[in-house]
XYZ file of C-alpha atoms in Angstrom:
248
model
C -0.102 0.174 0.027
C 1.605 3.221 -0.524
C 0.566 6.105 1.816
C -1.110 9.203 0.370
C -0.104 13.099 1.784
C -3.449 14.137 2.606
C -1.754 17.755 2.442
C -1.831 17.830 -1.547
C -5.156 17.105 -1.366
C -6.067 20.073 0.297
C -4.636 22.568 -1.528
C -4.994 20.601 -4.849
C -8.626 21.683 -4.456
C -10.982 23.715 -5.958
C -11.407 25.917 -3.352
C -8.080 26.869 -3.564
C -8.583 29.339 -7.348
C -11.857 31.163 -6.301
C -13.286 32.159 -9.658
C -13.282 35.294 -11.503
C -15.527 37.250 -11.609
C -17.472 38.993 -14.473
C -18.989 42.723 -13.290
C -22.695 42.421 -15.238
C -22.622 46.460 -15.527
C -19.218 45.514 -17.541
C -19.415 47.117 -21.259
C -17.011 47.419 -23.767
C -16.428 49.914 -25.869
C -16.214 48.123 -29.287
C -19.345 45.943 -28.768
C -23.534 46.898 -29.003
C -26.428 45.735 -26.447
C -28.595 43.745 -28.087
C -30.523 44.056 -25.105
C -32.258 47.346 -25.556
C -34.963 49.024 -26.786
C -34.000 51.487 -28.948
C -30.763 49.349 -30.344
C -33.887 46.995 -31.571
C -35.615 48.656 -32.622
C -32.424 50.253 -34.886
C -31.592 47.182 -36.021
C -35.312 46.733 -37.122
C -35.065 49.601 -39.184
C -32.176 48.763 -40.612
C -32.626 45.423 -41.779
C -36.484 47.417 -43.285
C -33.965 49.096 -45.103
C -32.181 46.560 -46.622
C -35.287 44.299 -47.810
C -36.798 47.960 -49.549
C -33.673 47.963 -51.468
C -34.854 44.047 -53.865
C -31.434 42.727 -51.649
C -33.211 38.585 -52.191
C -30.626 37.880 -49.344
C -32.438 40.198 -46.038
C -35.723 39.874 -45.410
C -36.856 40.627 -42.056
C -39.421 42.866 -40.351
C -40.931 42.693 -37.312
C -44.009 41.069 -37.255
C -41.615 38.096 -38.059
C -39.410 39.041 -34.973
C -42.579 39.815 -32.464
C -45.235 37.012 -34.587
C -45.190 32.986 -35.248
C -45.666 33.091 -39.274
C -49.337 32.377 -39.757
C -50.437 28.535 -40.118
C -50.782 28.106 -43.578
C -54.038 25.293 -44.687
C -53.615 25.809 -47.851
C -51.839 22.441 -49.444
C -47.817 22.442 -50.179
C -47.676 22.360 -53.648
C -47.300 25.917 -55.245
C -49.773 26.372 -57.819
C -49.318 29.635 -60.381
C -52.578 31.757 -59.175
C -52.832 33.455 -63.364
C -53.136 31.074 -66.028
C -50.910 30.546 -68.383
C -53.586 30.462 -71.144
C -54.064 34.031 -69.840
C -51.067 36.125 -69.858
C -50.480 34.597 -73.172
C -53.724 36.423 -74.578
C -53.475 39.164 -72.583
C -56.968 39.019 -71.886
C -60.163 38.322 -69.114
C -60.502 34.853 -67.540
C -63.838 34.344 -69.809
C -63.704 35.481 -73.145
C -60.987 32.250 -73.460
C -63.175 29.022 -74.326
C -64.294 32.257 -77.023
C -61.929 32.047 -78.533
C -60.867 28.454 -78.821
C -64.536 27.810 -79.803
C -64.164 30.640 -82.644
C -59.934 28.777 -83.974
C -63.104 25.605 -83.872
C -65.388 26.777 -85.892
C -62.719 28.340 -88.425
C -60.637 24.274 -87.809
C -64.065 22.870 -89.195
C -64.962 24.624 -92.132
C -61.302 24.802 -93.679
C -60.582 20.847 -92.764
C -63.878 20.379 -94.361
C -63.844 22.174 -97.599
C -59.890 21.905 -98.771
C -60.103 22.565 -102.968
C -56.496 20.979 -104.285
C -54.612 22.726 -107.277
C -54.097 20.228 -109.814
C -50.544 19.953 -110.375
C -49.637 16.756 -112.493
C -45.920 16.183 -113.503
C -46.278 12.813 -114.383
C -47.234 9.052 -112.976
C -48.332 9.978 -110.033
C -50.987 11.987 -111.789
C -52.534 9.082 -112.412
C -52.733 7.546 -109.102
C -54.053 11.522 -108.049
C -57.027 11.078 -110.678
C -57.463 7.221 -109.356
C -58.563 8.801 -105.374
C -60.307 11.147 -106.789
C -62.941 8.595 -108.723
C -65.074 6.741 -107.945
C -64.167 4.020 -105.738
C -62.369 5.756 -103.306
C -64.509 9.441 -104.004
C -62.929 12.280 -102.121
C -66.121 14.958 -102.754
C -67.039 13.057 -99.691
C -63.998 14.352 -97.603
C -65.634 17.788 -98.889
C -62.434 17.875 -101.192
C -62.647 18.920 -104.133
C -60.635 19.104 -107.158
C -59.639 22.891 -108.550
C -58.250 23.957 -111.663
C -57.301 27.803 -110.895
C -55.300 28.204 -108.299
C -57.672 31.632 -107.398
C -60.030 28.911 -105.836
C -57.526 27.067 -104.366
C -56.061 26.480 -100.950
C -54.215 22.906 -101.635
C -51.733 21.964 -103.930
C -50.354 18.625 -104.081
C -47.260 18.302 -106.207
C -47.743 14.977 -108.214
C -44.134 13.880 -110.212
C -41.265 14.815 -111.022
C -39.847 18.611 -111.232
C -37.442 19.203 -113.636
C -35.655 23.512 -113.469
C -37.440 23.975 -116.225
C -41.035 24.080 -114.987
C -39.673 25.437 -111.406
C -40.586 28.722 -111.750
C -43.558 28.340 -112.641
C -44.639 26.044 -109.513
C -43.228 28.948 -107.667
C -45.530 31.198 -110.229
C -49.186 28.831 -109.030
C -48.040 28.583 -105.707
C -48.093 32.286 -105.219
C -51.081 32.880 -107.943
C -52.474 30.812 -104.227
C -54.761 32.752 -101.017
C -53.809 32.227 -97.061
C -53.848 29.836 -95.964
C -52.174 27.779 -98.144
C -50.764 24.344 -98.078
C -48.689 21.773 -100.240
C -48.950 18.013 -100.667
C -45.702 16.974 -102.250
C -46.507 13.425 -103.808
C -44.377 10.095 -105.365
C -40.374 9.967 -104.303
C -39.500 12.164 -106.954
C -41.679 15.451 -105.853
C -40.187 14.580 -101.544
C -35.978 13.998 -103.314
C -35.556 13.650 -106.736
C -36.800 9.578 -106.967
C -35.010 7.625 -109.470
C -33.791 10.612 -110.949
C -32.405 12.475 -108.629
C -29.014 12.957 -109.905
C -30.665 14.575 -113.188
C -29.279 17.853 -114.226
C -32.539 18.383 -114.884
C -34.419 17.546 -111.948
C -34.930 19.529 -108.834
C -34.470 17.280 -105.951
C -37.297 17.651 -103.527
C -40.439 20.065 -104.686
C -39.619 22.602 -100.853
C -36.355 23.664 -101.851
C -38.953 26.060 -104.294
C -42.630 25.903 -101.852
C -43.108 24.652 -98.045
C -44.190 21.620 -97.700
C -46.475 20.481 -95.120
C -47.128 16.376 -96.142
C -44.604 14.308 -97.889
C -46.315 11.620 -99.316
C -43.829 8.520 -99.874
C -44.279 5.912 -102.896
C -42.630 5.066 -105.458
C -45.963 5.704 -107.046
C -47.830 6.295 -104.291
C -51.518 4.182 -103.862
C -54.437 5.371 -103.857
C -54.775 5.300 -100.323
C -51.665 6.428 -99.369
C -52.675 10.122 -100.268
C -56.238 9.837 -99.375
C -54.116 9.438 -95.525
C -51.856 11.981 -96.894
C -54.357 14.392 -96.926
C -56.365 13.221 -93.334
C -53.354 13.883 -92.353
C -53.667 17.466 -94.028
C -56.891 18.007 -91.974
C -55.325 17.203 -88.833
C -52.789 19.166 -89.340
C -55.668 21.984 -90.137
C -57.418 21.327 -86.271
C -54.554 22.369 -85.231
C -54.077 25.950 -85.473
C -54.327 28.817 -83.218
C -54.961 31.803 -86.280
C -57.548 33.289 -84.115
C -56.103 32.630 -80.764
C -53.236 34.200 -82.295
C -54.454 37.926 -84.278
C -56.274 38.517 -80.905
C -52.599 38.463 -78.455
C -50.952 40.769 -81.260
């Protein structure tokens, strides 16, 4: 056993070193006492001024210091308070159904009365005539061939387009009233076809006029052209002319 000197323990007790006394009335000149009402009001006014300067990182007001934020009863999802359609139309909300119904009426009339301009250039024109005959009967869709571009709103380019015929194609297209559409029928009209590398053939009628519907085939069948016309009707049905005019 070891002998312990109790005198050493008495001198090392915590009572031998008295604790440091902190004076509560002592303030440093470099520190700002925050518990005084005057300093709190000055800090609040400072944060309010910073918030008014459009600073997104600082936003504090006296309401946030003295009262908790109100509990919202709305769901956690945040939805826009305004309709995107209203912002796009720049009009009241009750006029939006009217605008859409006017577009629907115009599209219904246009897709039900397509009058194509016959522009047969090669053997694809035979299939185009077959589509207009009694077996497929394009008249039941309201599609009637017109010999004049003044009364036509669609052009069916059926066949090989040569360099010599390209100015005439463009001239007829310019004489058609708006809105107008173009259907490219057959491989030769789409990209030149068998005569793609010929010196006198245009490699696609889309180099001369804008094309809306491409009908592949050499030559395409009457069913293929009929399907292309039905796709054109769907494209016409998606137009929003009145809505675009209203937003100008």
